[in-house]
Amino acid sequence: MPETAPEGLTGLAFGGDYNPEQWPEEVWQEDVRLMREAGVTMVSVGIFSWALLEPSPGTYDFGWLDRVLDLLHDNGVRVDLGTPTVVPPVWFYRAHPEALPVAADGTRYEFGSRGAICHSNADYRAAAANITTKLAERYADHPALALWHVHNEYGVPVSACYCDSCAAHFRRWLARTYGTVEAVNEAWGTAFWGQRYTGFEQINPPRTTPTVGNPGQALDYRRFADVTLRENFTAERDILHRLSPGIPVTTNFMTALSQCDSIDYWAWGREVDLVSNDHYLITDGRRTHVNLAMAADLTRSVAGGAPWLLLEHSTSGVNWQPRNPAKAPGQMARNSLAHVARGSDGAMFFQWRQSRRGAEKFHSSMVPHAGTDSRVWREVVELGAHLDALGAVRGTRTVADAAVLWDWHSWWAQGLQWRPSEDHDPRERADAFYEALYDHHLTVDFAHPEADLSAYPLVVVPALYLTTEAAGANLRRYVERGGTLVVSYFSGIVDEHDAVHDGPYPGALRDVLGLTVEEFSPLLAGEGVRLTGPDEAELTGDVWTEFVVPRGAETVWTYADGLTAGRPAVTRYRLGEGTAWYVSTRLDARGLGVLLGRAADDAGVALRTELPRDVEVVRREGESGTYVFVINHSSSDAKVPLDGNGAEVLTGDRAAGGLVVPAGAVRAVRLDGR
Ligand code: GAL
């Protein structure tokens, strides 16, 4: 993956989605004046403009977009230009009604929202290629052009279509992937419930069935749907590369699982020139800054550690949750700069000017309905100044202390039906383990289970139900060579086809963990278990227990009650030069903290116990220097030690051996001499 930045940008990107077509042209003049006032450096334009650009088949109106791009250029604002292929015009659908996607139950969606596309549809693909070609031909040499923005958030709101063209496309994909229908039968285990196929033409998408359908088929359909979306992206990207060489191409990801779980971003990260991401706070009572940090770390990891770009977040509340609180004063800057600390070379928003009409009129923006005499606008202007001051951070890389394994195929498999307990929520485990690492002030990279892990002293596996043989061997090698591994229950269970690995659980991880699991024993709702262990430290678990049989591993915590009383609950296995921990129940936050503290000890990873809770300290390093970002999410001032002296970029103060970061504030110190 090439490491690319938007063309012509010298500092960090700052701006947002700009939808001038929603406003009379007089407003555009005010827009650019305000953009200059706020220090906007780049805006995303044209993402939803197909109906205006091609009002009827083959008739184009680029005049307004020419004027917008010229105006932005005259005002020093770079352009991230959208291909508008996420919303084809209504005339297209009336001519090609079968391009509207179909749900698993056969419902065909209607025009009138957005993202209603069957991505297998040949007419859609041809029309998308055509409008992309026209845009590239017209704007490839426009001096404002910095970046191409293909489509919008592939995978939402429709992650898969179940229509007849998708059925045909799925069969071709199966034939390519498996070669013979016998191989499909074998992979999906169709001997079960008499589901055997004798020809590809008999196979359909996993449409609604009376009870649970074939899990292998469902899993493969998720893969197929992801590949189909990627085919659409690469087709547009290739046109842009050919007609607009030198301008990087991106498409905005939504890496947070809670926001889009249908895309294998490891695969997509390899296809884009620049990884970009959208992130919105989910205000469900949990610590939103932890969820944000996790999404940012995941995005950086998908970018292979290279700088990426936050293409959308919100200045204040969103409008699509049941309850949409405003951001607290200062929260926007903490959010934006936390993304920057974790590798984003900028902070962009949805959207520049708050709409008066349409579905998103109550979504916050940079220029709110309240106008410029408002807290949001003042904070936007201040953020612009901060990003400007931080310009030299661009291109530096965030430094991580540990890795968490992450695989979208495993997420898809974990979402299949009929599991030992519906209370086991693998996402909750991933969040909880991440949060425990965050609370130990460790910066986390995410890694694919088959990736080279040798750079990490500590690797955590919160929930990896689907683990290939290759991943199992990789983890074994990692530990043998000195790594410290922590694995949570119900990991290593099935292969890539959702077939249980041969032999006792956890098939792919038995060797590295030095144990087997005889049986799962999920707990009933509200039930808990106590675990007794070293130093009188009693832990508690719920949701899940297992009958663990040590085969070389030592027992560190033992179940004190429940069906598994007296049996190992948490184990530790010395293998080669390294150590592998296993936890067979759902530990609470305190328990995870204790467990990860011990594992960090094994790994020789120093925990920053001197730092208060909710004070985030993250480093970016590169040619322009070493920057220590401190984000104080707490309501008390925080004293933060520094290993060195430096200049604080946002206030201009000196920091010698440490600094005090006021409650709710952000600081970024450029360390001297590095
Ligand atoms: C994003 C989308 C934007 C806007 C935003 C609102 O998912 O890309 O167009 O809808 O959400 O939060």
XYZ file of C-alpha atoms and ligand atoms in Angstrom:
686
model
C 0.000 0.000 0.000
C 1.618 3.256 -1.074
C 1.896 5.914 1.592
C 0.063 8.833 0.044
C -1.252 12.181 1.158
C -3.838 14.373 -0.549
C -2.116 16.160 -3.414
C -0.962 19.673 -2.598
C -1.770 19.635 1.116
C 1.227 20.621 3.152
C -0.214 20.414 6.672
C -3.086 18.509 8.220
C -6.439 18.271 6.468
C -9.216 20.288 8.065
C -12.699 20.714 6.635
C -15.738 18.619 5.910
C -18.342 17.395 3.467
C -19.368 20.448 1.484
C -22.754 20.267 -0.227
C -23.099 23.649 -1.973
C -25.841 22.268 -4.212
C -28.176 22.571 -1.229
C -27.673 26.349 -1.159
C -28.111 29.356 -3.458
C -24.860 30.586 -4.965
C -24.734 33.746 -2.767
C -24.201 31.445 0.203
C -21.104 29.957 -1.471
C -19.338 33.298 -1.102
C -20.030 33.308 2.601
C -18.925 29.682 2.774
C -15.473 30.370 1.419
C -15.087 33.472 3.597
C -15.889 31.366 6.665
C -13.643 28.549 5.459
C -10.785 31.023 5.363
C -11.692 32.302 8.815
C -11.618 28.769 10.225
C -8.485 27.726 8.362
C -10.200 25.029 6.301
C -7.693 23.289 4.048
C -9.812 20.676 2.228
C -13.488 19.856 1.647
C -15.261 16.807 0.215
C -17.524 17.733 -2.679
C -20.033 16.014 -4.926
C -20.604 12.783 -3.007
C -24.380 12.849 -3.599
C -24.519 14.919 -6.786
C -25.169 12.434 -9.590
C -28.765 13.600 -10.171
C -27.517 17.165 -10.655
C -24.471 16.236 -12.730
C -26.399 13.967 -15.101
C -29.997 15.231 -15.003
C -31.057 12.853 -17.773
C -29.257 9.932 -19.402
C -26.174 11.200 -21.204
C -26.897 14.897 -20.493
C -24.383 16.524 -18.168
C -24.365 19.733 -16.190
C -20.913 20.382 -14.800
C -21.246 24.173 -14.785
C -22.110 24.502 -11.110
C -19.366 22.108 -10.048
C -16.838 24.006 -12.184
C -17.804 27.187 -10.332
C -17.577 25.481 -6.923
C -14.130 24.037 -7.627
C -12.841 27.331 -9.031
C -14.159 29.238 -6.040
C -12.557 26.807 -3.607
C -9.298 26.965 -5.486
C -9.334 30.771 -5.477
C -9.721 30.607 -1.718
C -6.931 28.127 -1.143
C -9.153 25.179 -0.267
C -8.191 21.765 -1.693
C -10.867 19.369 -2.922
C -11.607 15.754 -2.123
C -13.853 15.062 -5.097
C -16.571 12.448 -4.782
C -17.695 10.045 -7.439
C -21.444 10.243 -6.794
C -22.102 6.566 -7.317
C -23.775 5.917 -3.970
C -27.025 7.496 -5.224
C -27.894 7.001 -8.899
C -30.578 9.385 -10.220
C -34.204 8.320 -10.237
C -34.260 8.113 -14.059
C -31.672 5.355 -13.797
C -33.852 3.271 -11.478
C -36.969 3.805 -13.564
C -35.037 2.445 -16.569
C -33.393 -0.330 -14.513
C -35.687 -1.231 -11.595
C -33.713 -4.428 -11.015
C -30.755 -2.296 -9.858
C -32.651 -1.719 -6.614
C -31.430 -4.214 -4.025
C -33.469 -7.043 -2.553
C -33.460 -8.073 1.123
C -33.112 -11.707 2.248
C -36.897 -11.943 2.620
C -37.469 -10.835 -0.984
C -38.431 -7.198 -0.281
C -37.144 -4.911 -3.025
C -36.073 -1.505 -1.675
C -37.405 1.693 -3.288
C -35.668 4.831 -4.495
C -35.901 7.873 -2.219
C -33.182 7.409 0.361
C -29.566 6.584 -0.414
C -27.346 3.588 -1.008
C -30.113 1.482 -2.563
C -27.878 -0.417 -4.977
C -27.469 -3.961 -6.181
C -23.710 -3.953 -6.751
C -23.882 -7.023 -8.998
C -26.130 -5.202 -11.421
C -24.421 -4.721 -14.799
C -26.410 -1.579 -15.682
C -25.427 0.051 -12.399
C -21.792 -0.858 -12.948
C -21.842 0.599 -16.459
C -23.545 3.811 -15.333
C -21.147 4.207 -12.398
C -18.150 3.706 -14.694
C -19.570 6.274 -17.088
C -20.132 9.082 -14.570
C -16.729 8.366 -13.001
C -15.097 8.622 -16.422
C -16.867 11.889 -17.170
C -15.791 13.408 -13.851
C -12.206 12.244 -14.204
C -11.992 13.583 -17.761
C -13.297 16.951 -16.661
C -11.459 17.464 -13.371
C -8.227 15.432 -13.540
C -6.267 18.618 -14.181
C -8.249 20.962 -11.980
C -5.788 22.723 -9.680
C -8.032 22.254 -6.615
C -8.114 18.472 -6.921
C -6.309 16.770 -4.018
C -8.032 13.407 -3.590
C -10.687 11.220 -5.188
C -13.449 9.999 -2.883
C -15.170 6.968 -4.430
C -18.808 6.252 -3.499
C -19.622 6.579 0.204
C -19.182 4.099 3.022
C -19.446 0.863 1.040
C -21.384 -1.662 3.100
C -23.970 0.656 4.618
C -26.930 0.879 4.582
C -27.185 -2.252 2.402
C -24.395 -4.753 2.968
C -25.714 -7.509 0.709
C -28.373 -7.927 -1.949
C -30.224 -11.229 -2.462
C -31.671 -10.691 -5.959
C -31.401 -12.998 -8.977
C -28.379 -11.211 -10.487
C -26.628 -11.615 -7.146
C -27.574 -15.291 -7.164
C -25.943 -15.705 -10.581
C -22.913 -13.697 -9.499
C -22.636 -15.746 -6.274
C -22.621 -18.991 -8.293
C -19.791 -17.656 -10.450
C -17.890 -16.661 -7.312
C -18.427 -20.132 -5.829
C -17.265 -21.811 -9.027
C -14.135 -19.640 -9.031
C -13.467 -20.221 -5.347
C -14.233 -23.934 -5.095
C -13.930 -25.317 -8.623
C -16.553 -28.029 -8.155
C -19.929 -28.223 -6.498
C -18.595 -31.218 -4.533
C -16.058 -28.926 -2.919
C -18.879 -26.551 -1.934
C -20.808 -29.472 -0.405
C -17.748 -30.469 1.552
C -16.993 -26.932 2.778
C -20.584 -26.225 3.826
C -21.183 -29.661 5.303
C -24.341 -30.140 3.249
C -24.578 -33.777 4.328
C -26.222 -32.230 7.378
C -30.031 -31.788 7.045
C -29.911 -33.132 3.493
C -28.728 -29.884 1.904
C -26.578 -31.486 -0.795
C -26.326 -29.723 -4.186
C -25.606 -31.457 -7.473
C -25.068 -28.339 -9.619
C -24.043 -24.712 -9.067
C -27.303 -23.565 -10.669
C -29.214 -24.956 -7.665
C -27.446 -22.667 -5.215
C -29.107 -19.433 -4.119
C -28.123 -16.661 -1.753
C -29.000 -17.488 1.871
C -32.532 -16.107 1.565
C -35.024 -16.380 4.407
C -35.505 -20.021 5.471
C -38.000 -21.453 7.985
C -35.318 -22.053 10.574
C -31.564 -21.584 10.752
C -29.844 -21.904 7.389
C -26.487 -23.411 6.456
C -23.749 -21.507 8.341
C -21.064 -22.148 5.691
C -23.344 -20.711 3.017
C -24.135 -17.668 5.157
C -20.443 -17.079 5.872
C -19.487 -17.406 2.216
C -22.246 -14.990 1.254
C -20.717 -12.354 3.503
C -17.376 -12.932 1.771
C -19.024 -12.769 -1.634
C -20.900 -9.557 -0.773
C -17.674 -7.937 0.421
C -15.801 -9.009 -2.721
C -18.644 -7.680 -4.876
C -18.451 -4.251 -3.261
C -14.677 -4.298 -3.677
C -15.029 -5.104 -7.394
C -17.153 -1.970 -7.711
C -14.574 0.121 -5.867
C -11.591 -1.133 -7.850
C -13.424 -0.586 -11.151
C -13.898 3.100 -10.303
C -10.416 3.384 -8.830
C -8.829 1.992 -11.991
C -10.648 4.537 -14.140
C -9.418 7.321 -11.857
C -5.852 6.007 -11.858
C -5.885 5.891 -15.645
C -7.457 9.295 -16.263
C -6.186 11.184 -13.223
C -2.703 9.851 -12.510
C -0.982 11.193 -9.421
C -4.166 11.964 -7.505
C -4.710 9.427 -4.710
C -7.976 7.520 -4.515
C -9.780 6.734 -1.292
C -13.195 5.587 -0.135
C -14.378 6.395 3.349
C -14.300 3.371 5.647
C -16.265 2.888 8.856
C -13.937 0.590 10.705
C -15.818 0.557 14.019
C -17.726 -2.736 14.130
C -20.730 -1.004 15.601
C -20.894 1.227 12.515
C -20.189 -1.228 9.690
C -19.381 -4.905 10.134
C -19.742 -6.144 6.576
C -16.424 -5.054 5.103
C -13.105 -6.868 5.403
C -11.039 -3.730 5.816
C -7.764 -5.688 5.816
C -8.467 -6.462 2.162
C -9.744 -2.961 1.384
C -6.744 -1.316 3.027
C -4.591 -2.877 0.316
C -6.721 -1.412 -2.482
C -6.932 2.276 -1.562
C -4.133 4.803 -2.013
C -4.987 6.433 1.290
C -7.008 4.884 4.100
C -9.741 7.208 5.289
C -12.355 6.664 7.963
C -15.600 8.044 9.331
C -16.269 7.848 13.029
C -19.258 8.834 15.099
C -19.683 8.578 18.854
C -22.197 5.978 19.934
C -23.713 7.511 23.037
C -24.974 4.420 24.823
C -23.578 5.278 28.231
C -20.126 3.803 27.665
C -16.923 5.870 27.527
C -17.113 7.256 24.001
C -13.449 8.284 23.919
C -12.403 4.658 24.401
C -14.534 3.532 21.492
C -13.079 6.383 19.423
C -9.503 5.390 20.303
C -10.259 1.804 19.323
C -11.672 2.810 15.929
C -8.708 5.102 15.284
C -6.202 2.382 16.227
C -8.003 -0.088 14.001
C -8.001 2.352 11.095
C -4.277 2.994 11.485
C -3.686 -0.753 11.564
C -5.699 -1.240 8.372
C -3.395 1.411 6.863
C -0.413 -0.749 7.831
C 0.624 1.812 10.469
C 0.856 4.623 7.903
C -0.917 7.938 8.431
C -4.596 7.858 7.478
C -7.306 10.467 7.266
C -10.386 11.041 9.391
C -12.816 12.020 6.647
C -15.952 12.421 8.771
C -16.852 12.938 12.407
C -19.250 15.354 14.051
C -18.770 18.754 15.628
C -21.539 17.994 18.125
C -24.595 15.684 18.177
C -25.648 13.347 15.378
C -29.305 12.760 14.491
C -29.621 9.021 13.899
C -29.475 7.570 17.401
C -32.471 7.273 19.704
C -30.990 10.121 21.786
C -28.397 12.489 20.370
C -26.659 14.558 23.015
C -24.590 17.577 22.029
C -20.845 17.330 22.607
C -19.652 18.980 25.815
C -17.486 22.091 25.514
C -14.006 20.977 24.456
C -15.127 17.460 23.559
C -14.914 18.070 19.832
C -11.244 19.066 20.075
C -10.500 16.069 22.279
C -12.174 13.808 19.722
C -10.509 15.373 16.695
C -7.053 15.473 18.246
C -7.344 11.929 19.621
C -7.782 10.791 16.011
C -4.734 12.842 15.039
C -2.708 11.388 17.926
C -3.615 7.924 16.669
C -2.404 8.566 13.157
C -4.897 10.691 11.261
C -3.276 13.408 9.185
C -6.238 15.686 9.679
C -9.755 16.037 11.018
C -12.692 16.400 8.666
C -16.380 16.561 9.488
C -19.792 15.740 8.218
C -20.668 18.451 7.253
C -19.623 22.031 6.527
C -22.980 23.851 6.672
C -25.965 22.371 8.487
C -28.760 21.481 6.025
C -32.154 23.127 6.329
C -33.973 20.365 4.491
C -33.685 16.611 4.156
C -33.039 13.787 6.571
C -29.938 15.200 8.240
C -31.052 18.712 9.185
C -30.666 17.994 12.893
C -27.115 16.667 12.500
C -24.495 19.091 13.798
C -22.066 20.730 11.394
C -19.168 23.186 11.267
C -21.515 26.090 10.457
C -24.541 25.294 12.612
C -28.106 26.586 12.301
C -27.187 28.912 15.190
C -24.694 30.652 12.901
C -21.225 31.847 13.766
C -22.173 33.435 17.085
C -22.140 29.988 18.611
C -19.976 27.765 20.739
C -19.630 25.186 17.950
C -18.324 27.742 15.475
C -15.875 29.213 17.984
C -14.576 25.711 18.733
C -14.311 24.968 15.007
C -12.192 28.083 14.490
C -10.003 27.167 17.452
C -9.560 23.621 16.166
C -8.515 25.005 12.782
C -5.770 26.987 14.516
C -4.653 23.941 16.489
C -4.445 21.742 13.414
C -2.509 24.447 11.643
C -0.017 24.571 14.528
C 0.302 20.786 14.382
C 1.069 20.736 10.647
C 4.518 19.189 11.099
C 2.952 16.098 12.683
C 1.862 15.073 9.214
C 3.592 11.911 8.038
C 4.742 10.798 11.497
C 3.639 7.391 12.806
C 1.881 6.422 16.015
C 3.874 4.081 18.245
C 2.070 1.033 19.698
C 2.870 -1.089 22.766
C 0.765 -4.186 22.078
C -1.405 -5.843 19.449
C -4.970 -7.128 19.477
C -5.890 -9.738 16.886
C -8.751 -8.823 14.594
C -10.363 -10.621 11.674
C -13.597 -9.615 9.975
C -14.164 -13.190 8.754
C -14.132 -14.317 12.349
C -16.616 -11.564 13.267
C -18.912 -12.782 10.500
C -18.661 -16.360 11.728
C -19.338 -15.307 15.311
C -22.516 -13.625 14.170
C -23.964 -16.884 12.837
C -26.902 -18.429 14.642
C -27.207 -21.258 17.173
C -24.246 -20.796 19.463
C -23.734 -22.107 23.018
C -24.959 -18.837 24.557
C -26.587 -15.729 23.195
C -25.085 -13.831 26.130
C -21.597 -14.280 24.734
C -21.120 -11.154 22.664
C -17.691 -11.266 21.024
C -17.788 -7.538 20.282
C -18.335 -6.830 23.932
C -15.207 -8.917 24.670
C -13.173 -7.033 22.091
C -14.324 -3.710 23.560
C -13.665 -4.896 27.120
C -10.137 -6.147 26.396
C -9.358 -2.980 24.462
C -10.689 -0.885 27.320
C -8.533 -2.768 29.822
C -5.442 -2.094 27.680
C -6.492 1.541 27.325
C -6.852 1.813 31.095
C -3.304 0.509 31.430
C -2.336 3.394 29.083
C -1.089 1.051 26.385
C -1.394 2.053 22.728
C -2.721 -0.791 20.644
C -2.231 -1.885 17.064
C -4.683 -4.377 15.618
C -3.259 -7.249 13.594
C -4.569 -9.973 11.343
C -4.147 -13.402 12.985
C -1.813 -14.538 10.216
C 0.307 -11.350 10.266
C 3.893 -11.140 11.498
C 3.558 -10.367 15.205
C 7.235 -10.369 16.113
C 7.314 -6.604 16.741
C 4.870 -6.895 19.656
C 5.871 -8.034 23.142
C 2.193 -8.602 23.994
C -0.603 -9.944 21.779
C -4.204 -10.162 22.982
C -6.902 -12.337 21.433
C -10.270 -11.241 22.812
C -12.543 -13.344 20.611
C -11.259 -15.300 17.666
C -13.814 -18.043 17.229
C -12.750 -18.637 13.608
C -9.018 -19.380 13.602
C -7.321 -20.960 10.611
C -4.610 -23.600 10.988
C -2.177 -21.011 9.632
C -3.188 -18.514 12.329
C -2.777 -21.188 15.009
C 0.717 -21.992 13.728
C 1.520 -18.275 13.594
C 0.555 -17.796 17.240
C 2.550 -20.822 18.270
C 5.613 -19.460 16.497
C 5.056 -16.079 18.093
C 5.049 -17.522 21.622
C 7.904 -19.963 21.010
C 10.036 -17.042 19.946
C 9.376 -15.076 23.110
C 5.986 -13.405 22.718
C 3.333 -13.133 25.413
C -0.146 -14.122 24.303
C -3.491 -13.700 26.090
C -6.436 -15.633 24.676
C -10.067 -15.342 25.738
C -12.579 -18.202 25.655
C -14.379 -19.506 22.552
C -11.369 -18.749 20.356
C -9.679 -21.184 17.959
C -12.857 -23.244 17.560
C -13.653 -23.403 13.820
C -11.826 -23.182 10.501
C -12.567 -20.837 7.590
C -15.729 -22.795 6.706
C -17.185 -22.656 10.225
C -16.290 -26.350 10.644
C -15.042 -27.324 14.099
C -11.327 -28.176 14.064
C -10.592 -31.860 14.550
C -9.980 -33.085 18.090
C -10.799 -31.356 21.367
C -11.339 -27.602 21.583
C -9.729 -25.165 20.950
C -8.443 -26.964 17.881
C -6.260 -24.268 16.379
C -4.906 -23.085 19.739
C -4.530 -26.258 21.848
C -0.785 -26.452 21.290
C 0.030 -22.866 22.009
C -2.146 -22.765 25.132
C -1.069 -26.144 26.519
C -4.607 -27.263 27.304
C -7.815 -28.707 25.949
C -11.418 -27.792 26.684
C -13.714 -30.714 27.279
C -16.986 -28.809 27.301
C -18.393 -25.299 27.291
C -20.722 -24.518 30.145
C -22.370 -21.138 29.624
C -24.027 -19.623 32.675
C -27.633 -18.596 32.980
C -28.585 -14.925 32.881
C -27.542 -13.243 36.115
C -25.366 -16.168 37.263
C -21.749 -15.527 38.216
C -18.708 -17.487 39.363
C -15.852 -16.686 41.718
C -12.255 -17.421 40.813
C -9.590 -17.902 43.455
C -5.990 -17.269 42.609
C -2.618 -15.889 43.629
C -2.191 -13.239 46.335
C -5.718 -13.897 47.579
C -6.872 -12.011 44.477
C -10.413 -13.214 43.871
C -11.889 -12.478 40.470
C -15.414 -12.864 39.172
C -16.759 -14.121 35.882
C -20.141 -14.511 34.262
C -21.773 -15.626 30.969
C -19.357 -18.455 30.212
C -17.326 -21.196 31.899
C -15.462 -24.189 30.521
C -14.147 -27.547 31.623
C -10.469 -26.863 30.961
C -7.962 -29.731 31.033
C -4.380 -28.479 31.442
C -1.887 -30.258 29.187
C 1.256 -28.486 30.245
C -0.321 -25.187 31.309
C -0.302 -24.189 34.999
C -3.531 -23.131 36.677
C -3.367 -19.559 37.931
C -7.004 -18.945 38.887
C -9.431 -21.738 39.785
C -13.229 -21.749 39.666
C -14.482 -21.543 43.250
C -18.102 -22.336 42.513
C -20.511 -23.393 39.819
C -20.416 -26.589 37.758
C -16.724 -26.100 37.036
C -15.714 -25.579 40.711
C -12.178 -26.757 41.407
C -11.180 -26.640 37.759
C -8.792 -24.216 36.037
C -10.322 -20.891 35.040
C -7.215 -18.947 33.991
C -4.039 -20.709 32.885
C -0.501 -19.800 31.904
C 1.749 -21.900 29.683
C 5.457 -21.422 29.157
C 6.233 -22.447 25.598
C 9.685 -21.976 24.099
C 10.816 -18.482 25.006
C 7.321 -17.111 25.593
C 4.121 -17.394 27.587
C 0.493 -18.016 26.665
C -2.390 -17.089 28.971
C -5.911 -18.454 28.621
C -9.046 -17.179 30.301
C -12.124 -19.398 30.120
C -14.774 -17.078 31.550
C -15.995 -13.546 31.042
C -13.962 -11.464 33.484
C -15.245 -8.075 34.543
C -13.219 -4.908 33.962
C -11.259 -5.293 37.194
C -10.416 -8.913 36.416
C -9.243 -8.050 32.937
C -7.049 -5.318 34.409
C -5.434 -7.789 36.803
C -4.946 -10.440 34.124
C -3.482 -8.040 31.577
C -1.244 -6.527 34.251
C 0.292 -9.958 34.869
C 0.634 -10.652 31.167
C 2.277 -7.245 30.641
C 4.747 -8.222 33.376
C 5.580 -11.424 31.495
C 5.988 -9.397 28.321
C 8.212 -6.772 29.966
C 5.753 -4.059 28.996
C 5.843 -1.187 31.495
C 2.426 -0.007 32.656
C 2.145 3.733 33.200
C 0.583 3.473 36.640
C 1.441 7.106 37.358
C -1.130 8.300 34.817
C -4.675 8.997 35.986
C -7.673 7.259 34.435
C -9.026 8.874 31.276
C -5.795 10.641 30.498
C -4.639 9.446 27.106
C -0.954 9.683 26.214
C -0.024 8.732 22.660
C 3.159 9.252 20.682
C 3.763 9.979 17.016
C 7.302 9.750 15.675
C 8.895 10.539 12.357
C 11.269 12.731 10.464
C 9.787 15.956 11.785
C 10.205 14.835 15.393
C 8.572 13.005 18.278
C 5.225 14.316 19.464
C 3.577 13.304 22.726
C -0.169 13.937 22.682
C -1.914 14.153 26.029
C -5.700 14.199 26.009
C -7.317 14.755 29.352
C -10.829 13.327 29.197
C -11.214 13.623 32.965
C -12.657 16.439 35.037
C -9.447 17.038 37.015
C -6.175 18.609 35.954
C -3.593 15.907 35.243
C 0.131 15.870 35.991
C 1.837 13.940 33.227
C 5.524 12.997 33.408
C 7.546 13.215 30.179
C 10.778 11.436 29.397
C 12.443 14.629 28.229
C 11.739 18.285 27.617
C 9.964 19.932 24.778
C 7.771 22.661 23.369
C 4.025 22.368 23.793
C 2.660 23.103 20.347
C -0.846 24.369 21.180
C 0.068 26.839 23.945
C 3.711 27.555 23.129
C 4.663 26.688 26.750
C 7.829 24.778 27.645
C 7.469 21.354 29.164
C 10.399 20.136 31.246
C 10.163 16.553 32.462
C 6.385 16.798 32.610
C 3.366 19.015 32.179
C 0.023 19.771 33.738
C -2.886 19.265 31.386
C -6.035 21.052 32.557
C -9.277 19.093 32.872
C -10.760 18.484 29.434
C -7.745 19.918 27.579
C -5.375 18.573 24.935
C -1.648 19.183 24.729
C 0.951 18.052 22.204
C 4.608 18.281 23.124
C 7.329 18.148 20.511
C 10.238 16.583 22.343
C 13.596 18.336 22.049
C 16.341 16.760 20.030
C 14.357 13.893 18.450
C -22.092 9.154 7.505
C -22.334 9.515 6.047
C -22.631 10.996 5.886
C -23.646 11.427 6.899
C -23.155 11.085 8.278
C -24.078 11.526 9.388
O -22.223 7.805 7.734
O -21.230 9.182 5.257
O -23.089 11.223 4.579
O -24.846 10.770 6.648
O -23.012 9.702 8.381
O -23.598 11.120 10.654
